[in-house]
Coordinates of C-alpha atoms in Angstrom, one line a residue:
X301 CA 172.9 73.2 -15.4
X302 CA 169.4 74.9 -15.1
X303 CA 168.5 72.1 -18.0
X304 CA 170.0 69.2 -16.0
X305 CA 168.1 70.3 -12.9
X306 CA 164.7 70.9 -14.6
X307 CA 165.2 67.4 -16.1
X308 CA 166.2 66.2 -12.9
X309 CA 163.7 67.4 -10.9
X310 CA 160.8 67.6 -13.4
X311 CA 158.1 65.1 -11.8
X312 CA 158.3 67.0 -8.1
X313 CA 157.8 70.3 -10.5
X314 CA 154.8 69.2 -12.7
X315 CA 153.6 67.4 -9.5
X316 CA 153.2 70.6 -7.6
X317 CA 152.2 72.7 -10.7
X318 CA 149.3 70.5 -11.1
X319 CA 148.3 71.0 -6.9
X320 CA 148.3 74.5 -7.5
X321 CA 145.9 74.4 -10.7
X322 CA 143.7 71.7 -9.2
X323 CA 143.7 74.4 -5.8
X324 CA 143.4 77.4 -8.1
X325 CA 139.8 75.4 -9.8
X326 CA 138.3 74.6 -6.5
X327 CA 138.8 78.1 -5.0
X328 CA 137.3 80.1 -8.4
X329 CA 134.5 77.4 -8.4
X330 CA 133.7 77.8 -4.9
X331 CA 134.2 81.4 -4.5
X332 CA 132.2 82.2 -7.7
X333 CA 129.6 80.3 -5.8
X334 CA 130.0 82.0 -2.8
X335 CA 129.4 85.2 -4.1
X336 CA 125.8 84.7 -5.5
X337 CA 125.0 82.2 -2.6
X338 CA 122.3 82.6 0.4
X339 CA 124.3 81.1 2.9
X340 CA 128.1 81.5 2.3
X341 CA 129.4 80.1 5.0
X342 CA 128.7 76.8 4.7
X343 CA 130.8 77.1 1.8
X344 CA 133.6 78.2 3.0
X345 CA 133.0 75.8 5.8
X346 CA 132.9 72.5 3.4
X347 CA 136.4 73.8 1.5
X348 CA 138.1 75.2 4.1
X349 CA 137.9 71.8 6.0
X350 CA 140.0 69.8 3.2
X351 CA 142.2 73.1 2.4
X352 CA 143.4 73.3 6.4
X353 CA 145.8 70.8 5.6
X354 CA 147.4 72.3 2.7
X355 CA 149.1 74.2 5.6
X356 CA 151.9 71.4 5.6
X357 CA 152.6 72.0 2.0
X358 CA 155.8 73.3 3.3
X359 CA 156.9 70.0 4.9
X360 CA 156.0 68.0 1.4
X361 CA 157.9 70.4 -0.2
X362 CA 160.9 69.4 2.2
X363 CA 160.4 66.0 2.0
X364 CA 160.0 66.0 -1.8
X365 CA 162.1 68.8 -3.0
X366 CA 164.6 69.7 -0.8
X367 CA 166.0 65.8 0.7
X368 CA 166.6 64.0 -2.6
X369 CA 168.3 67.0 -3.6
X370 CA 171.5 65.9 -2.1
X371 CA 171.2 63.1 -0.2
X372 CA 170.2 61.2 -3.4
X373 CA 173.4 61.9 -4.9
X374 CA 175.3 60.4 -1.7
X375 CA 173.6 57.5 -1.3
X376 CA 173.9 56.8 -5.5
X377 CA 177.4 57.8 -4.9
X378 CA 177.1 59.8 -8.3
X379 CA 178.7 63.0 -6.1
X380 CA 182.7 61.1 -6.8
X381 CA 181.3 62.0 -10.9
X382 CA 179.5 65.0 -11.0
X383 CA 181.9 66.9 -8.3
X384 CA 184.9 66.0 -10.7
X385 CA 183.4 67.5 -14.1
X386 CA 184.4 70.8 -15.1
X387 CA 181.6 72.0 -12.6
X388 CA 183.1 72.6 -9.6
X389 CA 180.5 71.5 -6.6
X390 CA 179.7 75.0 -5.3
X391 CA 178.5 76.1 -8.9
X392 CA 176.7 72.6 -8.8
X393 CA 174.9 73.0 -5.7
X394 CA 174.7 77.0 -6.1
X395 CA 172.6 76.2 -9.8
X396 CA 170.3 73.7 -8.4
X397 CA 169.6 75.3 -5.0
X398 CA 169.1 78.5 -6.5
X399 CA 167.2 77.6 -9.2
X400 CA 164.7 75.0 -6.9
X401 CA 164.5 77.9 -3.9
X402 CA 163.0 80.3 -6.6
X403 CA 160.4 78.2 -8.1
X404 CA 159.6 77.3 -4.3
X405 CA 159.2 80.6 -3.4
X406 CA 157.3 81.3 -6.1
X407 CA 154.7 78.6 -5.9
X408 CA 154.2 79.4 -2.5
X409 CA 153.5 83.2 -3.4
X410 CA 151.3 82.2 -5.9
X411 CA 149.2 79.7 -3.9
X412 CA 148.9 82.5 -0.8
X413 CA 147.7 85.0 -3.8
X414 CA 144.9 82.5 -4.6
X415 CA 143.9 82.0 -1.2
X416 CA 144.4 85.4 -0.4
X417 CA 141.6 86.4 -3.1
X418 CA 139.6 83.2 -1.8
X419 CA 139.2 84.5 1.4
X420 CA 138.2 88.0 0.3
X421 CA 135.1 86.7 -0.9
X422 CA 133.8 86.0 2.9
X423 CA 134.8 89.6 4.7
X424 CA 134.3 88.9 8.4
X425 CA 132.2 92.3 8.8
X426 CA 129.2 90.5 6.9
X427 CA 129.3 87.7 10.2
X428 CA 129.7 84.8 7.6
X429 CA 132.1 82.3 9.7
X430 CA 134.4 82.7 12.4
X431 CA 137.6 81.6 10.5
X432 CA 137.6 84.3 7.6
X433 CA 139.4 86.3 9.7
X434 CA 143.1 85.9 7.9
X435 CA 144.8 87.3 10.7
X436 CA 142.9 85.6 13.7
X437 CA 143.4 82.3 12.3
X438 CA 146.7 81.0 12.4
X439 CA 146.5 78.5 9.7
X440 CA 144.6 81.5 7.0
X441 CA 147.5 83.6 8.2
X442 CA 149.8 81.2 7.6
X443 CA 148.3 80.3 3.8
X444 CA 147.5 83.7 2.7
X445 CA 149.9 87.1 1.6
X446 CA 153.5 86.6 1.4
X447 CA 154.1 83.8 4.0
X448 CA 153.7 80.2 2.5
X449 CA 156.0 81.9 -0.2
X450 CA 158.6 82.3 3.2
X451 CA 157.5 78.2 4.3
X452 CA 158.1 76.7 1.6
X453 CA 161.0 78.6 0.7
X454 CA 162.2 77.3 4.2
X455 CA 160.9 73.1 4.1
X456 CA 163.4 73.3 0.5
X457 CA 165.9 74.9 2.4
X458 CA 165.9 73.0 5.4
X459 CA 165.4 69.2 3.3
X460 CA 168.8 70.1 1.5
X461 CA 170.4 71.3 4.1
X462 CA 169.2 68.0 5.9
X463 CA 170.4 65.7 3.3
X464 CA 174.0 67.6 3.2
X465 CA 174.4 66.6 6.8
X466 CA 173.0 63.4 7.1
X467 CA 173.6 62.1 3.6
X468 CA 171.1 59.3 3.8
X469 CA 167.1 59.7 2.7
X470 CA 164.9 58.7 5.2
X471 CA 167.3 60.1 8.5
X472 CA 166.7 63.5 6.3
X473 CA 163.2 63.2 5.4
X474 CA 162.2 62.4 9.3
X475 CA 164.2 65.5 10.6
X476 CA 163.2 67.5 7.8
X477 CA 159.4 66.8 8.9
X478 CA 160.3 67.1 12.8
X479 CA 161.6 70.2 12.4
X480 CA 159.4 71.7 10.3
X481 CA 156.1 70.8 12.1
X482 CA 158.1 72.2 15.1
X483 CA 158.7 75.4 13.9
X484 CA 155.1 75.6 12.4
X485 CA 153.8 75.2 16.1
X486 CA 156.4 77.7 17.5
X487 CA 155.8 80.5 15.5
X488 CA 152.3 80.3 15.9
X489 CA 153.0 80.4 19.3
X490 CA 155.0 83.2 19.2
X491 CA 153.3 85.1 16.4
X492 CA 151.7 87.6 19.1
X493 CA 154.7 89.0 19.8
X494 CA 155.9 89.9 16.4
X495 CA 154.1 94.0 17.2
X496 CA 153.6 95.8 20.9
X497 CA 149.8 95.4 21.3
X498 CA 147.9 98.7 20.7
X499 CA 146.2 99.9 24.2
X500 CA 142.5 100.4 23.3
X501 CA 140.4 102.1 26.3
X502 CA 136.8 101.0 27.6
X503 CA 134.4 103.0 26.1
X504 CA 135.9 103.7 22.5
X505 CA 136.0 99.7 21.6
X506 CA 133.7 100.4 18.9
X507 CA 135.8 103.5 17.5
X508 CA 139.0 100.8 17.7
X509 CA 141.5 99.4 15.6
X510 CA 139.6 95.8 15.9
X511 CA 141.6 92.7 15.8
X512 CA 142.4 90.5 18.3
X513 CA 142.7 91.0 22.0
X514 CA 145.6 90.5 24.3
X515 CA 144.9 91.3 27.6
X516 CA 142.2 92.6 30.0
X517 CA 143.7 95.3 31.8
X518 CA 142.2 96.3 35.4
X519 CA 142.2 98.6 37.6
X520 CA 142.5 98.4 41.6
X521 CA 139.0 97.5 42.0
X522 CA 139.0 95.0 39.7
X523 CA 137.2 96.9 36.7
X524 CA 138.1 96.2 32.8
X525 CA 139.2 99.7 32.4
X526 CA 141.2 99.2 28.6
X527 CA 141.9 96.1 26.3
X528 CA 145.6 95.2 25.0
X529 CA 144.4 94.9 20.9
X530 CA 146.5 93.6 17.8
X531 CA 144.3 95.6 14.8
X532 CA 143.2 93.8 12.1
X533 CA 145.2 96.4 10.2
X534 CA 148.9 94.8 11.6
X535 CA 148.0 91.8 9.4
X536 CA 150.8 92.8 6.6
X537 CA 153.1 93.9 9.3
X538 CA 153.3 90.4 11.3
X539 CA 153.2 88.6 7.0
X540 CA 156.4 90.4 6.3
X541 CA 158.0 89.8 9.5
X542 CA 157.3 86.0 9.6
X543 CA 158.2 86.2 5.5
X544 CA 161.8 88.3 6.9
X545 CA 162.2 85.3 9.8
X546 CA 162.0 82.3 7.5
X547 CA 164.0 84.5 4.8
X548 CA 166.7 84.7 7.0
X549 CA 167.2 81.4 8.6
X550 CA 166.7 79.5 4.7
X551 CA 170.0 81.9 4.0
X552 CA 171.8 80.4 7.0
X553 CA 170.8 77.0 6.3
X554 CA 171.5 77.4 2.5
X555 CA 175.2 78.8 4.0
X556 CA 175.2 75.5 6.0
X557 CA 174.7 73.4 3.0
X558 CA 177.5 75.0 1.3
X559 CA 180.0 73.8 4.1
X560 CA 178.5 70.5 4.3
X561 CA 179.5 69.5 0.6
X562 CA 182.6 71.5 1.3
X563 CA 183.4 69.5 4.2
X564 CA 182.4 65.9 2.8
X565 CA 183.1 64.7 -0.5

């Protein structure tokens, strides 16, 4: 079965082994650069502009990965053949989901590991750009650590689980896409309130955790008297809790799926 699916599902796997390399080049080129450059900003500046939209990797991976993946076999009819083998079609769909959800979450690791070391190069303290900060930007956050392992875990997920339902391509593909993108804009949304700010007094900003602020807050005369702060330093704290999020709702879709083909033959 792990043969079959490789063989399968071999051009979406060389396709997205061969972003990852081609990503992996023009981060180690420019970053090399960057290091022994005058003005390191402007490079970050001119890659960062074309790797922003690598941010809805997740949703191609949906699209491409995690539709076909069942819906395919509806619309070919080939489920009435390969659901009456010797293979029964939980063993079928447990093979190839598993199989296609760990090589997801692994590319996704690795590409936040090279973006992760990309970013390094630029530390915010030497004032180089605005957007090296990997936890004030939502789309570095969202690119970097453990968390594109998490989304693209999820746009597989969510594609099967799409196709299982609606057992047609396109119908998959477009929700697959429209929910994605949606949950992409909610969680940044929402990303705040993964942590209770920290409560940073006037006077001892400098001594402070850093990060990003909150809230003013006031006093009855209308002076700034302390600052509400997410530190820098809760960076790994909100990655693991976006990576736990996404984790958990790919299980209950991949539960979902399950039932579908259970349900519908």
């Amino acid at each position: 079965m792990l043969w079959l699916t490789y063989r399968q599902h071999r051009m979406q796997l060389l396709i997205t082994a061969g972003l990852l390399v081609a990503v992996g080049i023009l981060l180690l080129v420019n970053g090399n650069a960057a290091a022994d450059s005058a003005d390191p900003a402007k490079l970050f500046a001119d890659l960062y502009t074309y790797l922003a939209w690598l941010q809805v990797v997740p949703v191609a991976i949906g699209v491409f990965w995690g539709a076909p993946l069942v819906a395919v076999e509806y619309e070919r009819g080939t489920t009435k053949l390969a659901w009456t083998q010797s293979i029964s079609r939980f063993r079928w769909l447990g093979v190839k989901l598993g199989f296609l959800a760990v090589l997801a979450t692994l590319g996704g690791l690795a590409f936040g590991t090279m973006m992760q070391r990309w970013v390094e190069v630029f530390p915010t303290d030497r004032g180089d750009t605005a957007f090296t900060s990997r936890f004030d930007n939502p789309v570095l956050f969202a690119m970097t650590g453990v968390a594109p392992g998490a989304w693209w875990l999820f746009g597989f997920v969510l594609g099967t689980v799409a196709g299982a339902f609606i057992r047609k391509m396109l119908p998959a593909i477009a929700v697959t896409i429209a929910v994605t993108v949606g949950l992409m804009i909610g969680i940044a949304n929402v990303r705040d309130l993964y942590a209770e700010p920290k409560l940073v007094p006037m006077g001892f900003g400098d001594q402070g955790p850093g990060g990003r602020v909150l809230e003013m807050v006031t006093d009855a005369a209308g002076e700034v008297t302390a600052l509400k702060v997410l530190p820098a330093d809760f960076y790994w704290r909100f990655q693991w809790t976006e990576a736990a999020i996404l984790a958990g709702v790919s299980l209950v879709l991949a539960v979902a799926a399950t039932f579908a083909i259970r349900r519908r033959s």
